Amino acid sequence: MKIITIRVPTKVTFFGEHGVVYGTHAIASTIPVYIDISGKLNKDSYNIVLNIKHGLQLTINNFLISKKNINEVKVEVEPEHVKKILNYVLTAISICEEVLDVNKSRYGYIITIDSPLPIGVGLGTSASVSVGISSLCLLLNDYIKNIEDHKYDIAKLAWSVEKSVQGSASPMDTYTISLGGLRYIDPLTLDAYTIETDYDMPIIIGYTNKTSSTTELIQKVRKIKEKNNRIFNSILSVIENIVNEAKEAFIKKDVESLGMLMNINHGLLRSLGVVDNRHDMLIHILREAGALGAKTSGAGGGGAFIALAPSKEIQERLIILLESLGAKIVSRSLYPNGVTFLKND
Ligand code: PMV
């Protein structure tokens, strides 16, 4: 039985998170931090056998789920982040099989997920799992022969997984992760244009502990919209302007402008109530210490941040500072690719 291994990058949101849920553009990029997913069909049983490795730790070994229960994805396991991964895995297999009617013989699967990051830190980990499992399901069942020619289909499938698990999700994460590189996302037309820029600019991407779930944070923002739609729409139009200015600044490699736009975008996220205080303090310390710009990235409530330094030297200094404050650094550069086929054993 063939074993397929897929490499899925994670991602950072540069500009436009939350607004993108309501139709404004966003800019996000894949980063060189990967989740590797390998799997094979299980012809001896209808069950799904799952192994989850997190860093060097084996969190779950031979976890068995009957495919009869595939639609009851409320699996009760601890710890919480493993339960979250299971929900994305099962929903992705269910949607892949039901919607596309693949795997008519109803074989099971044996799957291993190897992730260096905990799920839900705001670096698109849940979208990476959705993209990876969707790709794996389509490949193992011979619905597609390669990933390269089907990235938009994979992105669309993975987006429906995100919407099903979370209730609400924009296409930003799944399209960026599937297609790869720095992308200007239009959530209404589903266009995701590549922005040509310097992939080696001195950025820092990291995270701190996250205090709320993406679903809770999206609901928090929705409450502001319901309470005062006019003000909310004004904020949305500033976010849209920031994203469009940032697109031009990336093309011109104008890092000063990018830094300023990151700072303004952070202020707007704060006004929407999704920046936690510890994160806000960290962002301000970074700016004081020489960052051109710094912002919360993704849904907020702690979690991911991104900073831009004026030089590689200051980038190094800021990284030391961040680590001394307890933040975890995951990347110093962007990544030009999306989901890729790694090997066939
Ligand atoms: O925290 P992340 O990486 O899952 O990003 C969420 C971004 C939001 O705009 C808040 C939600 C979305 O679906 O786009």
XYZ file of C-alpha atoms and ligand atoms in Angstrom:
359
model
C 0.000 0.000 0.000
C 1.536 3.337 -1.028
C 2.482 5.837 1.690
C 2.276 9.470 0.595
C 4.015 12.301 2.455
C 2.983 15.931 2.017
C 4.698 19.062 3.329
C 2.377 21.908 4.326
C 3.764 25.330 5.248
C 2.148 27.470 7.935
C 1.468 31.182 7.367
C 1.582 34.678 8.771
C -0.965 37.456 8.200
C 0.741 40.732 7.345
C -2.327 42.931 6.863
C -6.118 42.776 6.901
C -7.073 40.003 9.368
C -10.675 40.209 10.656
C -11.585 42.690 7.877
C -11.166 39.802 5.413
C -14.068 37.992 7.146
C -16.289 40.931 5.988
C -14.970 41.153 2.413
C -11.942 43.471 2.546
C -8.603 42.379 1.060
C -5.767 40.869 3.100
C -2.063 40.109 2.632
C -0.652 36.865 4.028
C 2.377 34.712 3.297
C 3.517 31.172 3.833
C 6.519 30.787 6.166
C 9.218 28.078 6.284
C 7.689 26.248 9.254
C 6.125 23.029 8.031
C 3.627 20.415 9.092
C 4.493 17.068 7.448
C 1.569 14.722 6.916
C 1.968 11.149 5.727
C -0.654 8.496 5.220
C -1.871 5.364 3.489
C -5.193 3.660 2.887
C -6.090 1.053 5.506
C -7.580 -1.764 3.417
C -7.968 -4.083 6.426
C -10.367 -1.863 8.298
C -12.798 1.034 7.984
C -11.084 2.829 10.826
C -8.883 5.871 10.829
C -5.671 5.392 12.808
C -4.005 8.662 13.754
C -0.547 9.488 15.095
C 0.229 13.061 16.073
C 3.763 14.209 16.757
C 4.277 17.641 18.187
C 7.911 18.662 18.014
C 9.902 15.739 19.327
C 7.017 14.548 21.479
C 4.580 11.846 20.383
C 1.281 13.261 21.596
C -1.010 10.588 20.196
C -0.069 7.102 19.086
C -2.424 4.799 17.157
C -5.564 6.756 18.086
C -8.468 4.829 16.554
C -11.637 6.413 15.179
C -14.379 4.407 13.521
C -15.456 5.841 10.191
C -19.034 5.208 11.306
C -18.525 8.146 13.675
C -16.853 10.365 11.130
C -19.661 12.909 11.144
C -19.745 13.045 14.924
C -16.532 14.973 15.082
C -16.975 16.010 18.705
C -14.200 13.657 19.807
C -13.500 13.861 23.547
C -9.742 13.703 24.065
C -7.175 15.643 25.995
C -5.217 17.808 25.613
C -7.393 20.437 23.951
C -5.097 21.113 20.971
C -5.132 17.408 20.027
C -8.940 17.443 20.105
C -8.849 20.444 17.764
C -6.561 18.661 15.294
C -8.860 15.620 15.339
C -11.857 17.743 14.444
C -10.071 19.224 11.418
C -8.753 15.799 10.307
C -12.130 14.058 10.542
C -14.021 16.918 8.917
C -11.487 17.053 6.055
C -11.833 13.299 5.394
C -15.599 13.474 5.698
C -15.917 16.417 3.266
C -13.393 14.915 0.841
C -15.271 11.593 0.745
C -18.862 12.864 0.911
C -18.672 15.910 -1.338
C -16.425 14.396 -3.987
C -17.651 10.854 -3.474
C -14.106 9.481 -3.391
C -13.176 6.236 -1.607
C -16.333 4.422 -2.670
C -14.956 1.194 -1.230
C -14.753 2.979 2.142
C -11.248 1.999 3.148
C -9.813 3.426 6.355
C -6.646 5.513 6.687
C -3.436 5.420 8.707
C -2.193 9.000 9.105
C 0.731 10.665 10.887
C 0.811 14.425 11.480
C 4.165 15.890 12.450
C 3.837 19.520 13.575
C 6.461 21.767 15.175
C 3.721 24.164 16.381
C 0.746 23.777 18.672
C -2.540 24.237 16.776
C -4.347 27.562 17.150
C -1.409 29.910 17.812
C -2.482 32.125 14.901
C -0.069 30.866 12.264
C -2.627 29.005 10.187
C -1.931 25.589 11.745
C -5.562 24.471 11.506
C -5.678 25.566 7.853
C -2.417 23.669 7.215
C -3.940 20.493 8.638
C -7.086 21.044 6.544
C -5.036 21.619 3.361
C -2.753 18.644 4.100
C -5.485 16.119 4.909
C -7.600 17.259 1.925
C -4.573 16.794 -0.388
C -3.781 13.402 1.137
C -7.363 12.142 0.826
C -7.559 13.193 -2.847
C -4.157 11.647 -3.693
C -4.623 8.364 -1.808
C -7.967 7.795 -3.497
C -6.515 8.626 -6.950
C -8.994 11.512 -7.365
C -5.997 13.675 -8.347
C -2.579 12.535 -9.628
C -0.536 15.493 -8.324
C -0.900 18.523 -6.067
C 0.610 21.123 -8.413
C -2.303 21.185 -10.909
C -5.023 21.190 -8.229
C -4.030 23.833 -5.708
C -7.172 25.953 -6.148
C -9.406 22.861 -5.736
C -7.484 21.856 -2.605
C -7.754 25.412 -1.223
C -11.521 25.429 -1.805
C -12.017 22.036 -0.180
C -9.865 23.000 2.830
C -11.781 26.285 3.163
C -15.054 24.341 3.504
C -13.377 22.265 6.252
C -12.450 25.474 8.122
C -15.983 26.868 7.758
C -17.531 23.615 8.933
C -15.336 23.314 12.061
C -15.199 27.023 13.011
C -18.621 28.189 11.798
C -16.987 31.202 10.132
C -13.681 31.539 8.245
C -12.348 33.617 5.388
C -10.506 31.929 2.497
C -7.259 33.742 3.457
C -5.467 30.938 5.335
C -6.383 27.985 3.147
C -5.705 29.796 -0.173
C -2.374 31.209 1.042
C -1.215 27.840 2.395
C -2.310 25.893 -0.644
C -0.925 28.320 -3.256
C 2.071 29.645 -1.282
C 4.156 32.821 -1.175
C 3.086 36.374 -0.363
C -0.529 36.702 -1.510
C -3.023 39.548 -1.943
C -6.319 37.850 -1.173
C -9.722 38.933 -2.442
C -12.184 36.991 -0.261
C -15.128 37.787 -2.554
C -13.707 36.653 -5.913
C -11.279 34.125 -4.321
C -8.416 35.610 -6.346
C -5.074 35.283 -4.561
C -2.444 37.278 -6.479
C 1.267 36.747 -5.832
C 3.077 39.922 -4.691
C 6.667 40.078 -5.938
C 8.848 41.287 -3.068
C 12.034 40.638 -1.097
C 11.435 37.278 0.631
C 14.534 37.859 2.721
C 13.504 41.164 4.352
C 14.450 41.312 8.086
C 11.205 40.110 9.638
C 10.539 38.254 12.868
C 7.580 35.930 13.294
C 6.777 34.445 16.665
C 4.052 33.764 19.176
C 3.115 34.025 22.809
C 0.478 31.928 24.590
C -2.952 32.435 23.139
C -5.833 33.201 25.492
C -8.925 32.900 23.225
C -10.008 30.788 20.253
C -10.314 32.190 16.716
C -14.078 31.539 16.817
C -14.458 33.565 20.054
C -12.388 36.436 18.632
C -14.409 36.529 15.392
C -17.592 36.669 17.511
C -16.137 39.505 19.606
C -15.535 41.559 16.448
C -19.009 40.701 15.130
C -20.532 42.160 18.320
C -18.805 45.503 17.615
C -20.253 45.446 14.104
C -23.745 44.699 15.466
C -23.468 47.466 18.052
C -22.223 50.194 15.694
C -22.216 49.276 12.037
C -21.233 52.770 10.836
C -18.057 52.954 12.938
C -17.251 49.338 12.061
C -17.550 50.078 8.336
C -15.222 53.097 8.752
C -12.626 50.822 10.380
C -13.071 48.330 7.535
C -12.448 51.016 4.937
C -9.200 52.072 6.707
C -8.123 48.409 6.790
C -8.819 48.148 3.042
C -6.700 51.276 2.407
C -3.855 49.901 4.537
C -3.837 46.601 2.619
C -3.773 48.364 -0.752
C -0.994 50.770 0.316
C 0.953 47.816 1.715
C 0.686 45.928 -1.579
C 2.396 48.869 -3.342
C 4.999 49.172 -0.572
C 5.880 45.457 -0.909
C 6.348 45.831 -4.663
C 8.573 48.924 -4.150
C 10.362 47.154 -1.220
C 9.587 50.266 0.827
C 10.156 48.842 4.323
C 9.640 52.195 6.103
C 6.090 52.428 4.756
C 5.434 48.764 5.503
C 6.495 49.303 9.117
C 4.245 52.323 9.509
C 1.279 50.461 7.986
C 1.886 47.502 10.345
C 1.749 49.865 13.311
C -1.519 51.433 12.145
C -3.031 48.009 11.436
C -2.085 46.898 14.967
C -3.863 49.963 16.383
C -7.025 49.017 14.485
C -6.867 45.432 15.756
C -6.571 46.888 19.246
C -9.629 49.060 18.613
C -11.509 45.881 17.622
C -10.631 44.369 21.021
C -8.567 41.407 19.788
C -5.110 42.401 21.082
C -4.291 41.162 24.587
C -2.389 43.447 26.949
C 0.770 41.351 27.190
C 0.959 41.249 23.409
C 0.425 44.968 23.164
C 3.267 45.579 25.601
C 5.557 43.315 23.559
C 4.692 45.158 20.359
C 5.494 48.509 21.973
C 8.793 47.240 23.400
C 9.750 46.053 19.913
C 9.073 49.457 18.410
C 11.041 51.213 21.180
C 13.922 48.826 20.518
C 14.119 49.763 16.848
C 11.496 47.777 14.905
C 10.076 49.703 11.928
C 6.745 48.075 12.602
C 5.188 45.349 14.715
C 1.723 43.935 14.993
C -0.436 41.137 16.269
C -0.983 38.711 13.391
C -4.042 36.533 12.815
C -7.066 36.295 15.063
C -5.358 37.817 18.145
C -5.907 37.200 21.856
C -2.133 36.711 22.187
C -0.820 34.179 19.700
C 1.172 35.261 16.655
C 2.975 38.540 16.019
C 5.129 39.889 13.214
C 7.810 42.580 13.332
C 9.915 44.260 10.659
C 13.457 45.461 11.441
C 15.474 48.059 9.483
C 18.500 45.709 9.193
C 19.671 42.150 9.870
C 21.691 43.404 12.889
C 18.640 44.953 14.551
C 16.610 41.868 13.623
C 19.100 39.742 15.637
C 18.938 42.148 18.584
C 15.135 42.129 18.598
C 15.067 38.326 18.530
C 17.269 38.160 21.652
C 14.989 40.687 23.343
C 11.833 38.785 22.416
C 13.237 35.476 23.646
C 14.245 37.072 26.945
C 10.594 38.165 27.306
C 9.382 34.586 26.819
C 8.193 34.818 23.212
C 8.835 31.911 20.848
C 10.436 32.814 17.505
C 9.463 30.579 14.593
C 10.726 32.309 11.456
C 12.946 35.129 10.168
C 11.838 34.992 6.534
C 8.923 34.319 4.224
C 8.555 31.205 2.065
C 7.696 31.238 -1.648
C 5.844 27.869 -1.872
C 2.568 26.291 -0.802
C 1.587 22.695 -0.119
C 3.925 20.217 -1.843
C 4.181 16.519 -2.428
C 7.274 15.295 -0.550
C 7.545 11.579 -1.271
C 5.859 8.325 -2.171
C 7.138 5.181 -0.363
O -5.334 33.247 13.714
P -5.423 32.668 12.354
O -4.101 32.389 11.714
O -6.339 31.472 12.294
O -6.097 33.799 11.420
C -7.442 34.209 11.606
C -7.703 35.375 10.713
C -9.121 35.952 10.768
O -9.179 36.979 9.795
C -9.413 36.544 12.132
C -10.184 34.905 10.484
C -10.235 34.445 9.046
O -10.889 33.402 8.819
O -9.694 35.107 8.150
